[in-house]
CSV table of N, CA and C in Angstrom, one decimal:
chain,number,residue,atom,x,y,z
A,94,MET,N,-18.6,18.9,-6.4
A,94,MET,CA,-18.6,17.6,-7.0
A,94,MET,C,-20.1,17.3,-7.2
A,95,GLU,N,-20.5,16.8,-8.3
A,95,GLU,CA,-21.9,16.5,-8.6
A,95,GLU,C,-22.3,15.2,-7.9
A,96,GLN,N,-23.5,15.0,-7.6
A,96,GLN,CA,-24.1,13.9,-7.0
A,96,GLN,C,-23.9,12.6,-7.9
A,97,GLY,N,-23.5,11.5,-7.3
A,97,GLY,CA,-23.4,10.3,-8.0
A,97,GLY,C,-22.0,10.1,-8.7
A,98,SER,N,-21.0,11.0,-8.4
A,98,SER,CA,-19.7,10.9,-8.9
A,98,SER,C,-18.9,9.9,-8.1
A,99,MET,N,-17.9,9.3,-8.7
A,99,MET,CA,-17.1,8.3,-8.1
A,99,MET,C,-15.7,8.8,-8.0
A,100,VAL,N,-15.1,8.5,-6.8
A,100,VAL,CA,-13.7,8.9,-6.5
A,100,VAL,C,-12.9,7.6,-6.4
A,101,ALA,N,-11.8,7.6,-7.1
A,101,ALA,CA,-10.9,6.4,-7.0
A,101,ALA,C,-9.5,6.9,-6.6
A,102,GLY,N,-9.0,6.3,-5.6
A,102,GLY,CA,-7.6,6.6,-5.1
A,102,GLY,C,-6.7,5.4,-5.4
A,103,LEU,N,-5.6,5.8,-6.0
A,103,LEU,CA,-4.5,4.8,-6.2
A,103,LEU,C,-3.3,5.2,-5.5
A,104,GLY,N,-2.7,4.2,-4.8
A,104,GLY,CA,-1.5,4.5,-4.0
A,104,GLY,C,-0.4,3.5,-4.2
A,105,LEU,N,0.8,3.9,-4.0
A,105,LEU,CA,2.0,3.0,-4.1
A,105,LEU,C,2.9,3.2,-2.9
A,106,ILE,N,3.2,2.1,-2.3
A,106,ILE,CA,4.2,2.1,-1.2
A,106,ILE,C,5.4,1.4,-1.6
A,107,VAL,N,6.6,2.1,-1.5
A,107,VAL,CA,7.9,1.5,-1.8
A,107,VAL,C,8.5,1.1,-0.4
A,108,LEU,N,8.7,-0.2,-0.3
A,108,LEU,CA,9.1,-0.8,1.0
A,108,LEU,C,10.5,-1.4,0.9
A,109,HIS,N,11.3,-1.2,1.9
A,109,HIS,CA,12.6,-1.8,2.0
A,109,HIS,C,12.6,-2.7,3.3
A,110,ILE,N,12.9,-4.0,3.1
A,110,ILE,CA,12.8,-5.0,4.2
A,110,ILE,C,14.3,-5.3,4.6
A,111,ASP,N,14.7,-4.7,5.7
A,111,ASP,CA,16.0,-5.0,6.3
A,111,ASP,C,16.1,-6.4,6.8
A,112,GLY,N,17.3,-7.0,6.6
A,112,GLY,CA,17.6,-8.3,7.1
A,112,GLY,C,16.9,-9.5,6.4
A,113,CYS,N,16.3,-9.2,5.3
A,113,CYS,CA,15.6,-10.3,4.6
A,113,CYS,C,16.7,-10.9,3.7
A,114,ARG,N,16.8,-12.3,3.8
A,114,ARG,CA,17.8,-13.0,3.0
A,114,ARG,C,17.3,-13.8,1.9
A,115,SER,N,16.0,-13.9,1.7
A,115,SER,CA,15.5,-14.7,0.6
A,115,SER,C,14.1,-14.2,0.1
A,116,LEU,N,13.7,-14.7,-1.1
A,116,LEU,CA,12.4,-14.3,-1.6
A,116,LEU,C,11.3,-14.9,-0.7
A,117,LYS,N,11.6,-16.1,-0.1
A,117,LYS,CA,10.6,-16.7,0.8
A,117,LYS,C,10.3,-15.8,2.0
A,118,GLU,N,11.4,-15.3,2.6
A,118,GLU,CA,11.2,-14.4,3.8
A,118,GLU,C,10.5,-13.1,3.4
A,119,LYS,N,10.8,-12.6,2.2
A,119,LYS,CA,10.2,-11.4,1.7
A,119,LYS,C,8.7,-11.6,1.5
A,120,ARG,N,8.3,-12.8,0.9
A,120,ARG,CA,6.9,-13.1,0.6
A,120,ARG,C,6.1,-13.1,1.9
A,121,ALA,N,6.7,-13.7,3.0
A,121,ALA,CA,6.0,-13.8,4.3
A,121,ALA,C,5.7,-12.4,4.8
A,122,VAL,N,6.7,-11.5,4.7
A,122,VAL,CA,6.6,-10.1,5.3
A,122,VAL,C,5.5,-9.4,4.4
A,123,VAL,N,5.7,-9.4,3.1
A,123,VAL,CA,4.8,-8.7,2.2
A,123,VAL,C,3.3,-9.2,2.4
A,124,LYS,N,3.2,-10.5,2.4
A,124,LYS,CA,1.8,-11.1,2.5
A,124,LYS,C,1.1,-10.7,3.8
A,125,ALA,N,1.9,-10.6,4.9
A,125,ALA,CA,1.4,-10.2,6.2
A,125,ALA,C,0.9,-8.8,6.2
A,126,MET,N,1.8,-7.9,5.5
A,126,MET,CA,1.4,-6.5,5.5
A,126,MET,C,0.2,-6.3,4.6
A,127,ILE,N,0.1,-7.0,3.5
A,127,ILE,CA,-1.0,-6.9,2.6
A,127,ILE,C,-2.3,-7.3,3.3
A,128,ALA,N,-2.3,-8.4,4.0
A,128,ALA,CA,-3.4,-8.9,4.7
A,128,ALA,C,-3.9,-7.9,5.8
A,129,ARG,N,-3.0,-7.4,6.5
A,129,ARG,CA,-3.3,-6.4,7.6
A,129,ARG,C,-4.0,-5.1,7.0
A,130,LEU,N,-3.4,-4.6,5.9
A,130,LEU,CA,-4.0,-3.4,5.3
A,130,LEU,C,-5.3,-3.7,4.7
A,131,ARG,N,-5.5,-4.9,4.0
A,131,ARG,CA,-6.8,-5.2,3.4
A,131,ARG,C,-7.9,-5.3,4.5
A,132,ASN,N,-7.5,-6.0,5.6
A,132,ASN,CA,-8.5,-6.2,6.7
A,132,ASN,C,-8.8,-4.9,7.4
A,133,ALA,N,-7.8,-4.1,7.7
A,133,ALA,CA,-8.1,-2.9,8.4
A,133,ALA,C,-8.8,-1.8,7.7
A,134,PHE,N,-8.6,-1.7,6.3
A,134,PHE,CA,-9.1,-0.6,5.5
A,134,PHE,C,-10.1,-1.0,4.5
A,135,ASN,N,-10.4,-2.3,4.3
A,135,ASN,CA,-11.3,-2.8,3.3
A,135,ASN,C,-10.9,-2.3,1.9
A,136,ALA,N,-9.7,-2.4,1.6
A,136,ALA,CA,-9.1,-1.9,0.3
A,136,ALA,C,-8.5,-3.0,-0.5
A,137,SER,N,-8.3,-2.7,-1.8
A,137,SER,CA,-7.6,-3.7,-2.7
A,137,SER,C,-6.1,-3.4,-2.5
A,138,VAL,N,-5.3,-4.4,-2.1
A,138,VAL,CA,-3.9,-4.2,-1.9
A,138,VAL,C,-3.2,-5.4,-2.5
A,139,ALA,N,-2.1,-5.2,-3.2
A,139,ALA,CA,-1.3,-6.3,-3.9
A,139,ALA,C,0.1,-5.8,-4.0
A,140,GLU,N,1.0,-6.8,-4.1
A,140,GLU,CA,2.4,-6.6,-4.5
A,140,GLU,C,2.4,-6.3,-6.0
A,141,VAL,N,2.9,-5.2,-6.4
A,141,VAL,CA,2.8,-4.8,-7.8
A,141,VAL,C,4.2,-4.6,-8.5
A,142,GLY,N,5.2,-4.8,-7.8
A,142,GLY,CA,6.5,-4.6,-8.4
A,142,GLY,C,7.7,-5.0,-7.6
A,143,LEU,N,8.9,-5.1,-8.2
A,143,LEU,CA,10.1,-5.6,-7.5
A,143,LEU,C,9.9,-7.0,-7.0
A,144,ASN,N,9.2,-7.8,-7.7
A,144,ASN,CA,9.0,-9.2,-7.3
A,144,ASN,C,10.2,-10.0,-7.1
A,145,ASP,N,11.2,-9.8,-7.9
A,145,ASP,CA,12.4,-10.6,-7.9
A,145,ASP,C,13.5,-10.1,-6.9
A,146,LEU,N,13.3,-9.0,-6.2
A,146,LEU,CA,14.3,-8.5,-5.3
A,146,LEU,C,13.8,-8.8,-3.9
A,147,HIS,N,14.7,-9.4,-3.1
A,147,HIS,CA,14.3,-9.9,-1.8
A,147,HIS,C,14.3,-8.9,-0.7
A,148,ARG,N,14.8,-7.7,-0.9
A,148,ARG,CA,14.8,-6.7,0.1
A,148,ARG,C,13.9,-5.5,-0.2
A,149,SER,N,13.2,-5.5,-1.3
A,149,SER,CA,12.4,-4.4,-1.7
A,149,SER,C,11.0,-4.9,-2.3
A,150,ALA,N,10.0,-4.0,-2.1
A,150,ALA,CA,8.7,-4.4,-2.7
A,150,ALA,C,7.9,-3.1,-3.0
A,151,HIS,N,7.1,-3.2,-4.0
A,151,HIS,CA,6.1,-2.2,-4.4
A,151,HIS,C,4.8,-2.7,-4.0
A,152,ILE,N,4.0,-2.0,-3.2
A,152,ILE,CA,2.7,-2.5,-2.8
A,152,ILE,C,1.7,-1.5,-3.3
A,153,GLY,N,0.7,-1.9,-4.1
A,153,GLY,CA,-0.3,-1.1,-4.7
A,153,GLY,C,-1.5,-1.1,-3.9
A,154,ILE,N,-2.2,0.0,-3.8
A,154,ILE,CA,-3.5,0.2,-3.1
A,154,ILE,C,-4.5,0.8,-4.0
A,155,ALA,N,-5.8,0.4,-3.9
A,155,ALA,CA,-6.9,1.0,-4.6
A,155,ALA,C,-8.1,1.2,-3.7
A,156,LEU,N,-8.6,2.4,-3.6
A,156,LEU,CA,-9.8,2.7,-2.8
A,156,LEU,C,-10.8,3.4,-3.7
A,157,VAL,N,-12.1,3.1,-3.5
A,157,VAL,CA,-13.1,3.8,-4.2
A,157,VAL,C,-14.1,4.3,-3.2
A,158,GLY,N,-14.6,5.5,-3.5
A,158,GLY,CA,-15.6,6.2,-2.6
A,158,GLY,C,-16.3,7.3,-3.4
A,159,ASN,N,-17.0,8.1,-2.6
A,159,ASN,CA,-17.8,9.2,-3.3
A,159,ASN,C,-17.4,10.6,-2.7
A,160,ASP,N,-16.3,10.6,-1.9
A,160,ASP,CA,-15.8,11.9,-1.3
A,160,ASP,C,-14.3,11.9,-1.4
A,161,VAL,N,-13.8,13.0,-2.1
A,161,VAL,CA,-12.3,13.1,-2.3
A,161,VAL,C,-11.6,13.2,-0.9
A,162,SER,N,-12.1,13.9,0.0
A,162,SER,CA,-11.4,14.1,1.3
A,162,SER,C,-11.4,12.8,2.1
A,163,VAL,N,-12.4,12.0,2.0
A,163,VAL,CA,-12.5,10.7,2.7
A,163,VAL,C,-11.5,9.7,2.1
A,164,VAL,N,-11.4,9.6,0.8
A,164,VAL,CA,-10.5,8.8,0.1
A,164,VAL,C,-9.1,9.2,0.4
A,165,ASN,N,-8.8,10.5,0.3
A,165,ASN,CA,-7.5,11.0,0.6
A,165,ASN,C,-7.0,10.7,2.0
A,166,ALA,N,-7.9,10.9,3.0
A,166,ALA,CA,-7.6,10.6,4.4
A,166,ALA,C,-7.4,9.1,4.6
A,167,ARG,N,-8.2,8.3,4.0
A,167,ARG,CA,-8.0,6.8,4.1
A,167,ARG,C,-6.7,6.4,3.5
A,168,MET,N,-6.3,6.9,2.4
A,168,MET,CA,-5.0,6.6,1.8
A,168,MET,C,-3.9,7.0,2.7
A,169,ASP,N,-3.9,8.2,3.3
A,169,ASP,CA,-2.9,8.6,4.2
A,169,ASP,C,-2.8,7.7,5.5
A,170,GLN,N,-4.0,7.3,5.9
A,170,GLN,CA,-4.0,6.4,7.1
A,170,GLN,C,-3.4,5.0,6.7
A,171,MET,N,-3.6,4.6,5.5
A,171,MET,CA,-3.0,3.3,5.1
A,171,MET,C,-1.5,3.4,5.0
A,172,PHE,N,-1.0,4.6,4.4
A,172,PHE,CA,0.5,4.8,4.4
A,172,PHE,C,1.1,4.8,5.8
A,173,ASN,N,0.4,5.5,6.7
A,173,ASN,CA,0.9,5.6,8.1
A,173,ASN,C,0.9,4.2,8.7
A,174,ALA,N,-0.2,3.4,8.5
A,174,ALA,CA,-0.3,2.1,9.1
A,174,ALA,C,0.8,1.2,8.6
A,175,ALA,N,1.1,1.3,7.3
A,175,ALA,CA,2.2,0.4,6.7
A,175,ALA,C,3.5,0.8,7.4
A,176,ASP,N,3.7,2.1,7.6
A,176,ASP,CA,5.0,2.5,8.2
A,176,ASP,C,5.1,2.0,9.7
A,177,GLN,N,4.0,2.1,10.4
A,177,GLN,CA,4.0,1.7,11.8
A,177,GLN,C,4.0,0.2,12.1
A,178,MET,N,3.7,-0.6,11.0
A,178,MET,CA,3.7,-2.1,11.2
A,178,MET,C,5.1,-2.6,11.6
A,179,GLY,N,6.1,-1.9,11.2
A,179,GLY,CA,7.5,-2.4,11.5
A,179,GLY,C,7.9,-3.6,10.7
A,180,GLN,N,7.2,-3.9,9.6
A,180,GLN,CA,7.5,-5.0,8.8
A,180,GLN,C,8.7,-4.7,7.8
A,181,GLY,N,8.9,-3.4,7.6
A,181,GLY,CA,9.9,-2.9,6.7
A,181,GLY,C,9.9,-1.4,6.8
A,182,ARG,N,10.8,-0.8,6.1
A,182,ARG,CA,10.9,0.7,6.1
A,182,ARG,C,10.1,1.2,4.9
A,183,VAL,N,9.2,2.1,5.1
A,183,VAL,CA,8.5,2.7,3.9
A,183,VAL,C,9.5,3.8,3.4
A,184,ILE,N,10.0,3.6,2.2
A,184,ILE,CA,10.9,4.5,1.6
A,184,ILE,C,10.2,5.7,0.9
A,185,ASP,N,9.1,5.4,0.3
A,185,ASP,CA,8.4,6.4,-0.5
A,185,ASP,C,6.9,6.0,-0.6
A,186,THR,N,6.1,7.0,-0.8
A,186,THR,CA,4.7,6.7,-1.1
A,186,THR,C,4.2,7.7,-2.2
A,187,GLN,N,3.3,7.2,-3.0
A,187,GLN,CA,2.8,8.0,-4.1
A,187,GLN,C,1.2,7.8,-4.1
A,188,MET,N,0.5,8.9,-4.4
A,188,MET,CA,-0.9,8.8,-4.4
A,188,MET,C,-1.5,9.6,-5.6
A,189,GLU,N,-2.5,9.1,-6.2
A,189,GLU,CA,-3.2,9.8,-7.2
A,189,GLU,C,-4.7,9.6,-7.0
A,190,ILE,N,-5.5,10.6,-7.1
A,190,ILE,CA,-6.9,10.6,-6.9
A,190,ILE,C,-7.6,11.0,-8.1
A,191,PHE,N,-8.6,10.2,-8.6
A,191,PHE,CA,-9.3,10.5,-9.8
A,191,PHE,C,-10.8,10.6,-9.5
A,192,THR,N,-11.5,11.6,-10.1
A,192,THR,CA,-12.9,11.7,-10.0
A,192,THR,C,-13.6,11.5,-11.3
A,193,ILE,N,-14.6,10.6,-11.3
A,193,ILE,CA,-15.2,10.3,-12.6
A,193,ILE,C,-16.7,10.7,-12.5
């Protein structure tokens, strides 16, 4: 990789929230997870889909760096952290890494 190149990692977490009975409960769970991931990894994190379903959420992640292996490792760490939080079950994860 040439000097000065940029690496962008995009990730998606598909989350199932057991026992959630309302959108208000879901928002509390999702907001807590997003805040913890943002603070722990200094990444951009947001709910990006399934906003009207109270038991499921899509959480998007964006990371930028200058080393593919570092961005890849950080993304994996974020996926594992989300799973270990116990806020919900991580059903699926997807990741794409771009070099510019």
